[in-house]
Tab-separated table of C-alpha atoms in Angstrom:
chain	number	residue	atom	x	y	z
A	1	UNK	CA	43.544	94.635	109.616
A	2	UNK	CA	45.860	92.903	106.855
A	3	UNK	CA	48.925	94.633	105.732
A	4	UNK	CA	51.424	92.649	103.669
A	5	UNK	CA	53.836	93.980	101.404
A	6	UNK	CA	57.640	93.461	99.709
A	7	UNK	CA	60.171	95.593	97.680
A	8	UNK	CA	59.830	94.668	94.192
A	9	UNK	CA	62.568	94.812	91.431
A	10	UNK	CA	65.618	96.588	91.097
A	11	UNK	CA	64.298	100.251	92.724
A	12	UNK	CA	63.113	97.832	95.862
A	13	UNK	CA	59.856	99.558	95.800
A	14	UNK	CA	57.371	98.447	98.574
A	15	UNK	CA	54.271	96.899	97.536
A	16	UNK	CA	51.193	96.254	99.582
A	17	UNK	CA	47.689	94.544	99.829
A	18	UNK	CA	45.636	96.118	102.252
A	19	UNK	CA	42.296	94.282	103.816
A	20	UNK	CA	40.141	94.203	106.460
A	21	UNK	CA	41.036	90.365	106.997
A	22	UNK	CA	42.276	87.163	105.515
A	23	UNK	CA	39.953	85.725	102.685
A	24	UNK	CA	38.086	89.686	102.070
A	25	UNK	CA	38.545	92.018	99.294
A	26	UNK	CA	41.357	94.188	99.090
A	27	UNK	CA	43.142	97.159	97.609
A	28	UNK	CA	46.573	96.288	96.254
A	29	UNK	CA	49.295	99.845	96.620
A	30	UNK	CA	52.148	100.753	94.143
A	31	UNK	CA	52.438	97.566	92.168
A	32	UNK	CA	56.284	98.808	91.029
A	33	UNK	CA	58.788	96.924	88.648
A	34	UNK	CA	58.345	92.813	88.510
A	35	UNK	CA	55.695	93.471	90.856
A	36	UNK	CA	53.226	90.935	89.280
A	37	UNK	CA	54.151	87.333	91.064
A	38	UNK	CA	54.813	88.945	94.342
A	39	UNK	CA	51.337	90.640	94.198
A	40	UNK	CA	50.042	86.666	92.814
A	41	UNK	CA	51.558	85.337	96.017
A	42	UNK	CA	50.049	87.696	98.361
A	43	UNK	CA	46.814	87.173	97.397
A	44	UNK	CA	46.932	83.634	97.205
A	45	UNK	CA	48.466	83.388	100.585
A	46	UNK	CA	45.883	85.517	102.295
A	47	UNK	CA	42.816	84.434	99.884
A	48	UNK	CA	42.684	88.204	98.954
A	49	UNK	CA	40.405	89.935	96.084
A	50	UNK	CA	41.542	93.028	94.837
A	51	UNK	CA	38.949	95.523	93.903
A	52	UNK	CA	41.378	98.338	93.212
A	53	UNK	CA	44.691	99.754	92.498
A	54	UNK	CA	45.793	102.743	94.772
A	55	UNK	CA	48.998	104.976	93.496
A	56	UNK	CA	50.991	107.250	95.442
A	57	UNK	CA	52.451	108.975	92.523
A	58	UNK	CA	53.127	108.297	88.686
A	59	UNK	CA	56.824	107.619	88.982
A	60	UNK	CA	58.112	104.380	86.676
A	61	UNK	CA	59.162	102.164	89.897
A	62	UNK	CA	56.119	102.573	91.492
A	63	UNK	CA	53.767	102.002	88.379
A	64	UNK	CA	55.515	99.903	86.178
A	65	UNK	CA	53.159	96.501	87.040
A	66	UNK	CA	49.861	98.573	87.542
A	67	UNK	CA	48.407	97.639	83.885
A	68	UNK	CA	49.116	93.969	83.814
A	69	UNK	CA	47.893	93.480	87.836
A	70	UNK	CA	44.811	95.839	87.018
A	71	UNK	CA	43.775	93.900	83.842
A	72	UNK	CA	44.392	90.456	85.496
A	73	UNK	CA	41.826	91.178	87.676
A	74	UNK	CA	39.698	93.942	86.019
A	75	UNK	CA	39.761	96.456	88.838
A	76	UNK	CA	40.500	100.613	88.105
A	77	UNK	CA	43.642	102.075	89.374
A	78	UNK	CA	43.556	105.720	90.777
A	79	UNK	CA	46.237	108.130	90.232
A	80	UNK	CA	46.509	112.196	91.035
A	81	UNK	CA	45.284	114.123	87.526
A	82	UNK	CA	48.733	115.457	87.952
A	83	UNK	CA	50.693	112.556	87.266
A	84	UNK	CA	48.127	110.512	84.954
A	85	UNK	CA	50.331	111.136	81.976
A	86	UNK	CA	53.469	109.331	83.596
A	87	UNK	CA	51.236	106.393	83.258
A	88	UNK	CA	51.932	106.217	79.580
A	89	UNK	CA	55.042	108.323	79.346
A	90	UNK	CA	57.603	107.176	82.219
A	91	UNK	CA	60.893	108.933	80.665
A	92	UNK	CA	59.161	112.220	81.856
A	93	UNK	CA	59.374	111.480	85.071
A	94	UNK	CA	62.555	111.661	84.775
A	95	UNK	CA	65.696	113.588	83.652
A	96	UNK	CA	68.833	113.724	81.593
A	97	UNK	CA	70.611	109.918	81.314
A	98	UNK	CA	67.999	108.612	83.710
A	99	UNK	CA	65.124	109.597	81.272
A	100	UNK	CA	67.161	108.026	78.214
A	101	UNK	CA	67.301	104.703	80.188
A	102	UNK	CA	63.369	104.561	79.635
A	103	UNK	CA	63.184	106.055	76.074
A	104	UNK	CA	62.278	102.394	75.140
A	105	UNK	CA	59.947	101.275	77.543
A	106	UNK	CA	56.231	101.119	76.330
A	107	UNK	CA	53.500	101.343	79.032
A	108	UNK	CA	50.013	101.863	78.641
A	109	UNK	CA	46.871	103.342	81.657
A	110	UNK	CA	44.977	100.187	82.330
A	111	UNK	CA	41.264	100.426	80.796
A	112	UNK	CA	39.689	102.120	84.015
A	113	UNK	CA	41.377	104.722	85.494
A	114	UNK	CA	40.221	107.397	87.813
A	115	UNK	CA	41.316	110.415	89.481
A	116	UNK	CA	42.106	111.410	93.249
A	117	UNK	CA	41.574	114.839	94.493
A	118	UNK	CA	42.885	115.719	97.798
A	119	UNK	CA	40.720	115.202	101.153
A	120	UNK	CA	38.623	112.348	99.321
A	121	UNK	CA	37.548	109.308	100.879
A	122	UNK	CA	38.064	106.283	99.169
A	123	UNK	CA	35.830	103.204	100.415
A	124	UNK	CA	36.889	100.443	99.119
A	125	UNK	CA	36.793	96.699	100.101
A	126	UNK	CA	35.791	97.461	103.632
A	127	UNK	CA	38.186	100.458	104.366
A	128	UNK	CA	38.013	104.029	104.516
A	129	UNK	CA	41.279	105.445	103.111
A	130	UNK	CA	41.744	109.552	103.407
A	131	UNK	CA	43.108	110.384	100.298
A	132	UNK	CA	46.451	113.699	101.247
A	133	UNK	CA	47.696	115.534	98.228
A	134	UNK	CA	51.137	115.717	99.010
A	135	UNK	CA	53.231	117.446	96.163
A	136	UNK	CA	57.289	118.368	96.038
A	137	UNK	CA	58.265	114.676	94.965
A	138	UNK	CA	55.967	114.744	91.746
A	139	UNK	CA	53.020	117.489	91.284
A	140	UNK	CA	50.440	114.691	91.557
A	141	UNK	CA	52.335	112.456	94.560
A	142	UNK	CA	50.044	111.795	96.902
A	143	UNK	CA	49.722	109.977	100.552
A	144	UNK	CA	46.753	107.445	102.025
A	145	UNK	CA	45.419	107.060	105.439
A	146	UNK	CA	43.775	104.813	107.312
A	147	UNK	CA	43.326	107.211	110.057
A	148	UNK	CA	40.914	104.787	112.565
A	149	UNK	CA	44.185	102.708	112.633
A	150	UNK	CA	46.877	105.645	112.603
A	151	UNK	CA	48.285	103.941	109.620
A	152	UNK	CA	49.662	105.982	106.657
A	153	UNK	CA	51.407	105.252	103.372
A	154	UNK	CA	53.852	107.406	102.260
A	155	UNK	CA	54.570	106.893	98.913
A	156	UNK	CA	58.206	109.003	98.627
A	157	UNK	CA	56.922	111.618	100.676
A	158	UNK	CA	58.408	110.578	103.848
A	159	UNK	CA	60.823	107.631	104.275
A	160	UNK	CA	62.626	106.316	107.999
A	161	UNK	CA	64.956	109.602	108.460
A	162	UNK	CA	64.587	111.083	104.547
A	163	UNK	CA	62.366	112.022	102.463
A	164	UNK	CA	61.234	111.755	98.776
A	165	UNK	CA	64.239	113.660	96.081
A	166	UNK	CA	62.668	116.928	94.789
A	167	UNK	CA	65.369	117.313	91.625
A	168	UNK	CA	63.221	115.291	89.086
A	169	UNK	CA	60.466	116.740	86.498
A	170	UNK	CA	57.863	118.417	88.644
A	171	UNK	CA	59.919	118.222	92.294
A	172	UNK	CA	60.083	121.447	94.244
A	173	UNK	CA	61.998	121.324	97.416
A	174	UNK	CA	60.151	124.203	99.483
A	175	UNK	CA	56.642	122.175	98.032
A	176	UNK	CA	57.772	118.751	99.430
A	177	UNK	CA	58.235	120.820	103.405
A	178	UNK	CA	55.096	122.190	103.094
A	179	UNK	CA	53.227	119.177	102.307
A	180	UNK	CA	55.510	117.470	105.394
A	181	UNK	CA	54.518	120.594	107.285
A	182	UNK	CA	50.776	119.875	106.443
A	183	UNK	CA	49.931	116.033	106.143
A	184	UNK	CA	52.557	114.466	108.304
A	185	UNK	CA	53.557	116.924	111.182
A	186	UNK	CA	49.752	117.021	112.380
A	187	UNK	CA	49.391	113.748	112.796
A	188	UNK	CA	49.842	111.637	116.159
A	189	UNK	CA	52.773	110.594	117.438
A	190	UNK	CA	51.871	106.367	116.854
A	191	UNK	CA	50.692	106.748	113.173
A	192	UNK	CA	52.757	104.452	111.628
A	193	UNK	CA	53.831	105.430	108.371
A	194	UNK	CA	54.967	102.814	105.342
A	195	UNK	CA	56.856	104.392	103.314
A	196	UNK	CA	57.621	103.702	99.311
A	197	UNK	CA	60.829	102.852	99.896
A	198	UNK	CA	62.663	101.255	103.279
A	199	UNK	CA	61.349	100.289	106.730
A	200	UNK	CA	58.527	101.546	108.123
A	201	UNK	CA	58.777	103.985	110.947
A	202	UNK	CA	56.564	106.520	113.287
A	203	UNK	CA	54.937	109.983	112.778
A	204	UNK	CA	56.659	110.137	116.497
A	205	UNK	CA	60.048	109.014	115.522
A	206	UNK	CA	60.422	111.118	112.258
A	207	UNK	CA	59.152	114.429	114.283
A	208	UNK	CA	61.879	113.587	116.965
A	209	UNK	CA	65.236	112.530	114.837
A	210	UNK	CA	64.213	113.711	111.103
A	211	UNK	CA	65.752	116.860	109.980
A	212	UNK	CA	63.673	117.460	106.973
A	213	UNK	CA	60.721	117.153	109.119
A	214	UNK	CA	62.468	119.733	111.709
A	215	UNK	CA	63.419	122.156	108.816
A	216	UNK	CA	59.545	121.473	107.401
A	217	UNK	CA	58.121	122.876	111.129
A	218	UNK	CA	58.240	126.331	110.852
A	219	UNK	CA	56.121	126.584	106.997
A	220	UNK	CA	52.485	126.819	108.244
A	221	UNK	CA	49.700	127.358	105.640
A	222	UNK	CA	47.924	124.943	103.356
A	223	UNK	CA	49.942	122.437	100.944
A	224	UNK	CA	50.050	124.019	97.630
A	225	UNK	CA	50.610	122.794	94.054
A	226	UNK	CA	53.628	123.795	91.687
């Protein structure tokens, strides 16, 4: 298994490339703000070819690169039907001065895009990613798992010792615990989890030290929208 990623632009969004090995296909994750050389490098470095774009959620730094790296190489990106429309409108993913900051910025959906739904499997370029929908961050956030490797990425559902705000357009606080409660607390202690934002850390590690996942325990039931 290949993981590489970096924190691209000024939000220091992580960025991956996911493949089996060196010189395969992969799936690039979350191509965020100046994303575009940094995802060039990668693949160059590891002799990579994308064959898709995977999003965690629709928000601006995590999305901003997707149409120019998707049309560069021709490959679809897949986004949550829920947050499709931040895709071509990024101020409303946001709020008050924040949203004014973007007011200007013109993005488009790259030609192909398609639509996750949650407990789908995604097979693409040799991997089996488990597709969680995972709302409280945005209404269409979601996570992806490898789960033969334990391996999970987060988006901002779950960072080392925080999680994902819940105060922006279509955040819920009690919705973020129970998707915690139902994609992340289940899992096994040695999944490691990248995250959309800072180090990566442990299902293990966040169960034992992170409150929100300690306040998250007690909701049982399904994950359900907003």
């Amino acid at each position: 298994m290949l993981i590489a990623g970096f924190p691209a632009g000024a939000f220091q969004t992580n960025c991956y490339v996911v493949a089996p090995a060196a010189g395969e296909e992969c799936v690039i994750v979350d191509p965020g703000q100046d994303a575009t050389e940094g995802v060039d490098e990668l693949l160059r470095e590891h002799r990579l070819k994308p064959v898709a774009v995977l999003l965690t959620h629709g928000h601006l730094d995590h999305v901003w690169s997707v149409a120019p790296v998707c049309g560069a190489r021709d490959v679809p990106a897949w986004i949550h039907p829920e947050d499709r429309h931040l895709l071509s409108d990024p101020a409303a993913g946001w709020s008050g001065t924040s949203a004014s900051l973007f007011g200007g910025l013109t993005l488009s959906e790259p030609d192909d895009v398609r639509e996750l739904s949650d407990g789908a499997v995604l097979k693409l370029a040799g991997l089996e990613l488990a597709v969680d929908h995972t709302p409280g961050h945005t209404r269409g956030s979601v996570s992806f798992r490898l789960p033969d490797d334990e391996i999970m990425f987060s988006g901002d559902l779950l960072f080392a010792g925080s999680i994902g705000r819940s105060d922006l357009p279509g955040g819920d606080y009690p919705t973020i615990l129970r998707s915690l409660a139902a994609k992340c607390l289940p899992l096994p202690d040695d999944t490691v989890v990248l995250p959309g934002h800072g180090p990566q850390t442990t299902i293990g590690r966040e169960r034992a030290t992170n409150p929100y996942l300690k306040e998250a325990a007690p909701h049982a039931g399904p994950t359900r929208g907003i």
